[in-house]
Coordinates of C-alpha atoms in Angstrom, one line a residue:
H1 CA -9.3 24.6 8.0
T2 CA -10.2 20.8 8.3
R3 CA -7.7 18.2 8.6
Y4 CA -9.8 15.5 8.1
I5 CA -13.4 15.0 6.3
S6 CA -15.3 12.5 6.8
V7 CA -18.8 11.2 4.8
T8 CA -20.9 8.9 7.0
G9 CA -24.0 7.0 6.3
V10 CA -23.1 6.6 2.5
Q11 CA -25.4 3.2 1.9
T12 CA -24.3 1.0 -0.6
C13 CA -27.8 0.1 -1.8
A14 CA -28.7 3.6 -3.0
L15 CA -25.6 4.3 -5.4
P16 CA -25.0 2.1 -8.8
I17 CA -21.8 0.8 -7.4
L18 CA -22.4 -2.8 -6.6
T19 CA -21.4 -5.8 -8.4
P20 CA -24.0 -8.4 -9.6
L21 CA -23.2 -10.1 -6.7
G22 CA -24.3 -7.2 -4.4
R23 CA -21.4 -5.9 -2.8
L24 CA -19.4 -3.0 -3.3
G25 CA -17.0 -3.4 -6.3
L26 CA -13.4 -2.0 -7.1
Y27 CA -14.8 0.6 -9.5
G28 CA -17.7 1.7 -6.8
A29 CA -15.2 1.9 -4.2
L30 CA -12.9 4.1 -5.9
N31 CA -15.6 6.6 -7.3
L32 CA -16.5 7.1 -3.5
L33 CA -13.1 7.7 -2.7
Q34 CA -12.6 10.1 -5.2
E35 CA -15.6 12.0 -4.2
T36 CA -14.6 12.0 -0.7
A37 CA -11.5 13.3 -1.9
W38 CA -13.0 16.2 -3.7
M39 CA -15.2 17.1 -1.3
H40 CA -12.0 17.3 1.3
A41 CA -10.1 19.5 -1.3
D42 CA -12.8 21.8 -2.1
H43 CA -13.6 22.4 1.2
L44 CA -9.8 23.2 2.0
G45 CA -9.7 25.6 -1.0
F46 CA -8.3 23.7 -3.7
G47 CA -10.5 21.8 -5.6
M48 CA -11.2 22.0 -9.4
E49 CA -12.6 25.4 -9.2
D50 CA -10.1 26.9 -7.0
M51 CA -7.2 25.5 -9.2
Q52 CA -8.6 26.4 -12.5
R53 CA -8.6 29.8 -11.1
E54 CA -4.9 29.4 -10.6
G55 CA -4.3 27.9 -14.0
L56 CA -3.8 24.4 -12.4
F57 CA -5.3 20.7 -12.2
W58 CA -4.7 17.8 -10.2
V59 CA -3.3 14.6 -11.6
L60 CA -3.9 11.0 -9.5
T61 CA -0.8 9.5 -10.2
R62 CA -0.7 6.4 -8.0
Q63 CA -3.2 4.5 -5.8
H64 CA -3.3 1.3 -3.4
L65 CA -6.0 0.2 -2.2
E66 CA -6.5 -2.6 0.4
M67 CA -9.8 -4.1 1.4
K68 CA -10.7 -6.7 4.5
D69 CA -14.3 -6.9 3.5
W70 CA -16.6 -5.6 0.5
P71 CA -19.8 -4.2 2.2
K72 CA -22.9 -5.8 1.0
F73 CA -26.1 -4.6 -0.7
G74 CA -28.0 -2.5 2.4
E75 CA -25.0 -1.7 4.6
K76 CA -23.6 1.2 5.5
I77 CA -20.0 2.7 5.2
H78 CA -17.8 5.7 6.6
I79 CA -15.1 7.0 4.5
Q80 CA -12.7 9.6 6.3
T81 CA -9.7 10.9 4.3
W82 CA -6.7 13.2 5.4
L83 CA -3.6 14.4 3.9
R84 CA 0.1 13.5 4.6
R85 CA 2.6 16.2 4.2
P86 CA 3.9 16.8 0.8
E87 CA 7.1 15.4 -0.6
G88 CA 8.8 17.1 -3.4
A89 CA 6.3 17.8 -6.2
F90 CA 3.8 14.9 -4.6
F91 CA 1.7 14.8 -2.0
A92 CA -0.5 11.9 -0.7
R93 CA -4.3 11.5 1.0
E94 CA -5.3 8.7 2.6
F95 CA -8.6 7.1 3.8
E96 CA -10.1 4.8 5.7
I97 CA -13.4 2.9 5.1
R98 CA -15.3 1.7 8.3
N99 CA -18.3 -0.4 8.6
E100 CA -21.2 -0.1 10.8
Q101 CA -19.2 -1.4 13.4
D102 CA -17.0 0.9 13.2
E103 CA -14.3 -1.6 11.9
V104 CA -11.8 -0.7 9.3
I105 CA -12.8 -2.8 6.6
G106 CA -10.3 -0.6 3.9
K107 CA -7.6 1.6 3.4
C108 CA -6.2 3.2 0.8
I109 CA -3.6 5.9 -0.4
T110 CA -3.2 7.9 -3.4
S111 CA -0.4 10.1 -5.0
W112 CA -1.1 13.4 -6.7
L113 CA 0.5 15.9 -8.8
A114 CA -0.2 19.5 -9.7
L115 CA 0.5 20.5 -13.0
E116 CA 0.0 24.2 -14.9
Q117 CA -2.7 24.0 -17.4
G118 CA -1.0 25.8 -20.3
S119 CA 2.4 24.0 -19.8
K120 CA 1.1 21.0 -18.3
K121 CA 4.5 21.7 -16.3
I122 CA 5.0 19.8 -13.2
L123 CA 4.9 22.4 -9.9
P124 CA 6.4 21.3 -6.4
V125 CA 3.2 21.1 -4.2
T126 CA 5.4 22.1 -1.0
N127 CA 5.1 25.6 -2.1
L128 CA 1.4 25.7 -3.2
R129 CA -0.5 25.6 0.3
P130 CA 0.3 26.6 4.1
W131 CA 0.4 22.4 4.5
D132 CA 1.1 22.5 8.5
E133 CA -2.6 23.7 9.0
I134 CA -4.2 20.9 6.9
V135 CA -1.9 17.6 7.1
A136 CA -2.4 15.3 9.5
D137 CA 0.2 13.0 11.4
R138 CA -1.5 9.8 10.9
S139 CA -1.0 6.9 8.1
T140 CA -2.7 4.3 7.1
G141 CA 1.1 2.5 6.7
L142 CA 0.3 2.1 2.8
E143 CA 2.5 3.5 0.2
A144 CA 1.6 4.3 -3.5
A145 CA 4.4 2.4 -5.1
K146 CA 5.3 2.7 -8.6
I147 CA 4.3 -0.3 -10.8
S148 CA 7.1 -2.3 -12.2
V149 CA 6.6 -2.4 -15.8
A150 CA 10.0 -4.5 -16.6
G151 CA 9.5 -7.5 -19.0
D152 CA 7.7 -8.6 -21.7
Y153 CA 4.0 -7.9 -22.2
E154 CA 1.7 -8.8 -25.0
K155 CA -0.5 -6.2 -26.0
L156 CA -4.7 -7.2 -25.1
V157 CA -6.3 -4.0 -26.1
K158 CA -5.8 -0.7 -27.0
Y159 CA -8.4 1.6 -25.1
R160 CA -9.2 5.2 -26.3
V161 CA -10.6 7.8 -23.7
R162 CA -13.9 8.8 -25.0
N163 CA -16.1 11.8 -24.1
S164 CA -18.3 9.5 -22.1
D165 CA -15.3 8.5 -19.9
L166 CA -14.5 12.3 -18.6
E167 CA -16.6 14.2 -16.0
D168 CA -17.3 17.3 -15.3
R169 CA -14.4 17.9 -13.0
K170 CA -12.2 17.0 -16.3
S171 CA -10.7 13.8 -15.3
T172 CA -11.4 10.3 -16.3
R173 CA -12.6 7.4 -14.4
L174 CA -10.3 5.1 -15.6
N175 CA -8.7 5.5 -12.2
S176 CA -9.0 1.4 -11.6
S177 CA -5.8 1.4 -14.1
H178 CA -4.1 2.8 -11.7
T179 CA -4.5 0.6 -8.5
D180 CA -2.6 -1.6 -6.9
I181 CA -5.6 -4.2 -5.4
S182 CA -4.7 -6.7 -2.5
R183 CA -6.6 -8.0 0.8
M184 CA -5.5 -6.7 3.8
P185 CA -4.3 -9.4 6.5
S186 CA -7.0 -10.1 8.8
S187 CA -4.9 -9.0 11.7
A188 CA -4.9 -5.4 10.5

């Protein structure tokens, strides 16, 4: 098994993930991270098809992304991902995004749950895999903290998930609604 997987030489100009200002945007970055996670999960033997055979599926529950710089049109980036040791029902996946000069320009952490397909019962992920063989002893220093929902809120819009929001992977591309966005300190 491989503890890390890297996606090298992703050209931001070749993918429909740029903002009108010609930079990688939030939606594009989250999609690149999600694709990298899927490749790594498939490589480790618990991607979508593997999980379906076992009657399970993954749920992305939290995500925290910090970007120091957003790549411009034509720049290449390198994304690396790894797993942290599970804690109860959750496990964390971390990412580093590096530019062509090998500088860290972004980091991210995601939190995942495994559910049974029929009952939607949450499973303790500690029992799903031999984690010692596939987790890494490194950290971005980020946590995917629960977002506080205390206070008074005004409903601005109601959004219904449509078929066009769903993918082959039977998940939605609405992951940006679960993201805490902040800017990394320049010393990072």
